[in-house]
CSV table of N, CA and C in Angstrom, one decimal:
chain,number,residue,atom,x,y,z
B,1,ASP,N,6.7,-5.0,-11.8
B,1,ASP,CA,6.1,-3.7,-11.1
B,1,ASP,C,4.4,-3.9,-11.5
B,2,PHE,N,3.6,-3.9,-10.5
B,2,PHE,CA,2.4,-3.9,-10.8
B,2,PHE,C,1.9,-2.4,-10.5
B,3,LYS,N,0.8,-1.9,-11.4
B,3,LYS,CA,0.4,-0.6,-11.4
B,3,LYS,C,0.0,-0.3,-10.0
B,4,GLN,N,-0.9,-1.0,-9.6
B,4,GLN,CA,-1.5,-0.5,-8.1
B,4,GLN,C,-0.3,-0.6,-7.0
B,5,THR,N,0.7,-1.5,-7.3
B,5,THR,CA,1.8,-1.1,-6.3
B,5,THR,C,2.4,0.0,-6.5
B,6,SER,N,2.8,0.4,-7.5
B,6,SER,CA,3.5,1.7,-7.7
B,6,SER,C,2.6,2.9,-7.6
B,7,GLU,N,1.5,2.9,-7.5
B,7,GLU,CA,0.4,4.0,-7.3
B,7,GLU,C,0.2,4.1,-5.8
B,8,ASN,N,0.5,3.0,-4.8
B,8,ASN,CA,0.1,3.1,-3.6
B,8,ASN,C,1.1,3.0,-2.5
B,9,VAL,N,2.5,2.3,-3.1
B,9,VAL,CA,3.5,2.2,-2.1
B,9,VAL,C,4.7,3.3,-2.5
B,10,LEU,N,4.9,4.1,-1.4
B,10,LEU,CA,6.0,5.2,-1.6
B,10,LEU,C,7.1,4.4,-0.7
B,11,ASP,N,8.2,4.2,-1.6
B,11,ASP,CA,9.2,3.5,-1.0
B,11,ASP,C,10.0,4.4,0.4
B,12,GLY,N,10.1,3.5,1.5
B,12,GLY,CA,10.5,3.9,2.5
B,12,GLY,C,9.4,4.7,3.6
B,13,TYR,N,8.3,5.1,3.0
B,13,TYR,CA,7.0,5.7,3.7
B,13,TYR,C,6.2,4.8,4.2
B,14,ASN,N,5.4,4.1,3.2
B,14,ASN,CA,4.5,3.1,3.5
B,14,ASN,C,4.7,1.6,3.1
B,15,GLY,N,6.1,1.4,2.6
B,15,GLY,CA,6.6,0.2,2.0
B,15,GLY,C,8.0,0.3,1.6
B,16,ILE,N,8.2,-0.7,1.0
B,16,ILE,CA,9.8,-0.9,0.4
B,16,ILE,C,9.4,-1.3,-1.1
B,17,THR,N,10.0,-0.6,-2.1
B,17,THR,CA,9.9,-1.2,-3.3
B,17,THR,C,11.2,-1.6,-3.8
B,18,ILE,N,11.3,-2.6,-4.7
B,18,ILE,CA,12.7,-3.1,-5.3
B,18,ILE,C,12.5,-3.5,-6.6
B,19,ASN,N,13.5,-3.5,-7.3
B,19,ASN,CA,13.9,-4.1,-8.6
B,19,ASN,C,13.6,-5.6,-8.6
B,20,PRO,N,12.5,-6.4,-9.0
B,20,PRO,CA,12.3,-7.4,-8.9
B,20,PRO,C,13.5,-8.5,-9.4
B,21,ASN,N,14.2,-7.9,-10.3
B,21,ASN,CA,15.5,-8.6,-10.9
B,21,ASN,C,16.8,-8.5,-10.0
B,22,ASP,N,16.8,-7.8,-8.9
B,22,ASP,CA,17.9,-7.5,-8.2
B,22,ASP,C,17.8,-8.4,-6.8
B,23,PRO,N,18.6,-9.4,-6.8
B,23,PRO,CA,18.1,-10.2,-5.3
B,23,PRO,C,19.1,-9.6,-4.3
B,24,LYS,N,20.0,-8.9,-4.5
B,24,LYS,CA,20.5,-8.0,-3.2
B,24,LYS,C,19.8,-7.0,-2.7
B,25,ALA,N,19.0,-6.5,-3.5
B,25,ALA,CA,18.1,-5.5,-3.0
B,25,ALA,C,16.9,-6.0,-2.2
B,26,LEU,N,16.3,-7.3,-2.8
B,26,LEU,CA,15.6,-8.1,-2.1
B,26,LEU,C,15.9,-8.6,-0.7
B,27,ALA,N,17.3,-9.0,-0.7
B,27,ALA,CA,17.7,-9.4,0.5
B,27,ALA,C,18.0,-8.5,1.5
B,28,TYR,N,18.3,-7.1,1.0
B,28,TYR,CA,18.4,-6.0,1.8
B,28,TYR,C,17.1,-5.7,2.5
B,29,ALA,N,16.2,-5.4,1.5
B,29,ALA,CA,14.7,-5.4,2.1
B,29,ALA,C,14.1,-6.4,3.1
B,30,ILE,N,14.3,-7.6,3.0
B,30,ILE,CA,14.0,-8.6,4.1
B,30,ILE,C,14.8,-8.3,5.2
B,31,ASN,N,15.9,-8.3,5.1
B,31,ASN,CA,16.9,-8.0,6.2
B,31,ASN,C,16.5,-6.9,7.2
B,32,ARG,N,16.2,-5.9,6.5
B,32,ARG,CA,15.7,-4.6,7.2
B,32,ARG,C,14.4,-4.9,7.8
B,33,LEU,N,13.4,-5.3,7.2
B,33,LEU,CA,12.2,-5.7,7.8
B,33,LEU,C,12.3,-6.6,9.1
B,34,ALA,N,13.1,-7.6,8.8
B,34,ALA,CA,13.3,-8.2,10.1
B,34,ALA,C,14.2,-7.9,11.1
B,35,ASN,N,14.9,-7.0,10.9
B,35,ASN,CA,15.6,-6.6,12.0
B,35,ASN,C,15.4,-4.9,12.5
B,36,ASP,N,14.6,-4.5,11.8
B,36,ASP,CA,14.3,-2.7,12.1
B,36,ASP,C,12.6,-2.8,12.6
B,37,ARG,N,12.2,-3.1,13.9
B,37,ARG,CA,10.9,-3.1,14.3
B,37,ARG,C,10.3,-1.8,14.3
B,38,ASN,N,11.1,-0.6,14.4
B,38,ASN,CA,10.4,0.6,14.4
B,38,ASN,C,10.1,0.8,13.1
B,39,PHE,N,11.1,0.7,12.1
B,39,PHE,CA,10.7,0.7,10.6
B,39,PHE,C,9.3,0.3,10.3
B,40,CYS,N,9.2,-0.9,10.7
B,40,CYS,CA,8.0,-1.9,10.4
B,40,CYS,C,6.7,-1.0,11.0
B,41,ILE,N,7.1,-0.6,12.1
B,41,ILE,CA,5.8,0.1,13.1
B,41,ILE,C,5.4,1.2,12.1
B,42,GLN,N,6.6,2.0,11.8
B,42,GLN,CA,6.2,3.3,10.9
B,42,GLN,C,5.5,3.0,9.6
B,43,LEU,N,6.0,2.2,9.1
B,43,LEU,CA,5.5,1.7,7.7
B,43,LEU,C,3.8,1.5,8.0
B,44,GLY,N,3.7,0.5,8.9
B,44,GLY,CA,2.4,0.3,9.1
B,44,GLY,C,1.5,1.4,9.5
B,45,ARG,N,1.9,2.3,10.3
B,45,ARG,CA,1.1,3.6,10.6
B,45,ARG,C,0.9,4.5,9.3
B,46,ASN,N,2.0,4.5,8.7
B,46,ASN,CA,1.8,5.3,7.3
B,46,ASN,C,0.9,4.8,6.4
B,47,ASN,N,0.8,3.3,6.4
B,47,ASN,CA,-0.2,2.6,5.5
B,47,ASN,C,-1.6,3.1,6.1
B,48,TRP,N,-1.9,3.0,7.4
B,48,TRP,CA,-3.1,3.2,7.9
B,48,TRP,C,-3.6,4.7,7.9
B,49,ILE,N,-2.7,5.5,7.7
B,49,ILE,CA,-2.9,7.1,7.4
B,49,ILE,C,-3.3,7.3,5.8
B,50,GLU,N,-2.5,6.4,4.9
B,50,GLU,CA,-2.8,6.7,3.7
B,50,GLU,C,-4.3,6.0,3.1
B,51,SER,N,-4.5,4.9,4.0
B,51,SER,CA,-5.8,4.0,3.7
B,51,SER,C,-6.8,5.0,4.2
B,52,MET,N,-6.7,5.6,5.4
B,52,MET,CA,-7.9,6.4,6.0
B,52,MET,C,-8.2,7.6,5.0
B,53,LYS,N,-7.1,8.1,4.2
B,53,LYS,CA,-7.3,9.1,3.2
B,53,LYS,C,-8.1,8.8,2.1
B,54,LYS,N,-7.8,7.4,1.5
B,54,LYS,CA,-8.2,7.0,0.2
B,54,LYS,C,-9.6,6.2,0.4
B,55,ASN,N,-10.1,5.8,1.6
B,55,ASN,CA,-11.2,5.1,1.9
B,55,ASN,C,-12.1,5.7,2.8
B,56,THR,N,-12.4,6.8,2.6
B,56,THR,CA,-13.4,7.6,3.5
B,56,THR,C,-14.7,6.9,3.1
B,57,PHE,N,-15.7,7.2,3.9
B,57,PHE,CA,-17.1,6.8,3.7
B,57,PHE,C,-17.6,6.7,2.2
B,58,GLU,N,-17.3,8.3,1.7
B,58,GLU,CA,-17.9,8.7,0.5
B,58,GLU,C,-17.2,8.1,-0.5
B,59,ALA,N,-15.9,7.7,-0.5
B,59,ALA,CA,-15.1,7.1,-1.5
B,59,ALA,C,-15.3,5.7,-1.5
B,60,VAL,N,-15.6,5.0,-0.5
B,60,VAL,CA,-16.0,3.5,-0.8
B,60,VAL,C,-17.4,3.5,-1.2
B,61,ALA,N,-18.3,4.4,-0.6
B,61,ALA,CA,-19.9,4.5,-1.3
B,61,ALA,C,-19.7,4.7,-2.7
B,62,ALA,N,-19.0,5.5,-3.2
B,62,ALA,CA,-18.9,5.8,-4.7
B,62,ALA,C,-18.3,4.6,-5.5
B,63,LYS,N,-17.2,3.7,-5.0
B,63,LYS,CA,-16.6,2.6,-5.6
B,63,LYS,C,-18.0,1.5,-5.5
B,64,ILE,N,-18.7,1.6,-4.5
B,64,ILE,CA,-19.6,0.3,-4.6
B,64,ILE,C,-20.9,0.9,-5.5
B,65,ASP,N,-21.2,1.8,-5.4
B,65,ASP,CA,-22.3,2.5,-6.7
B,65,ASP,C,-21.7,2.2,-7.8
B,66,GLY,N,-20.6,2.5,-8.2
B,66,GLY,CA,-20.1,2.3,-9.6
B,66,GLY,C,-20.0,0.7,-10.0
B,67,PHE,N,-19.7,0.0,-9.0
B,67,PHE,CA,-19.4,-1.5,-9.3
B,67,PHE,C,-20.9,-1.9,-9.6
B,68,TRP,N,-22.0,-1.6,-8.8
B,68,TRP,CA,-23.4,-2.0,-8.9
B,68,TRP,C,-23.9,-1.6,-10.4
B,69,ARG,N,-23.6,-0.5,-10.8
B,69,ARG,CA,-24.0,0.2,-12.0
B,69,ARG,C,-23.3,-0.7,-13.1
B,70,MET,N,-22.0,-0.9,-12.9
B,70,MET,CA,-21.4,-1.6,-14.1
B,70,MET,C,-21.9,-3.0,-14.1
B,71,ILE,N,-22.5,-3.8,-13.1
B,71,ILE,CA,-23.2,-5.1,-13.2
B,71,ILE,C,-24.7,-4.8,-13.6
B,72,ASN,N,-25.1,-3.7,-13.6
B,72,ASN,CA,-26.4,-3.3,-13.8
B,72,ASN,C,-27.4,-3.9,-12.8
B,73,LEU,N,-27.2,-3.6,-11.8
B,73,LEU,CA,-28.2,-4.3,-10.7
B,73,LEU,C,-28.8,-2.9,-10.0
């Protein structure tokens, strides 16, 4: 489990999370993605919605400003 993944992926809403040590869960997730086009489309739409919430112009500008300040430019 990666911190950024668990912070950004909501299982069944904008992605699928699985236990990496569970091959049956991985197989199920792959099968669902391969065979459920509507589910994939909905995941994509929900990702776009979440991205637009988190990546407003102001939020991105603040991240860039923070980066430049961090490297002292």
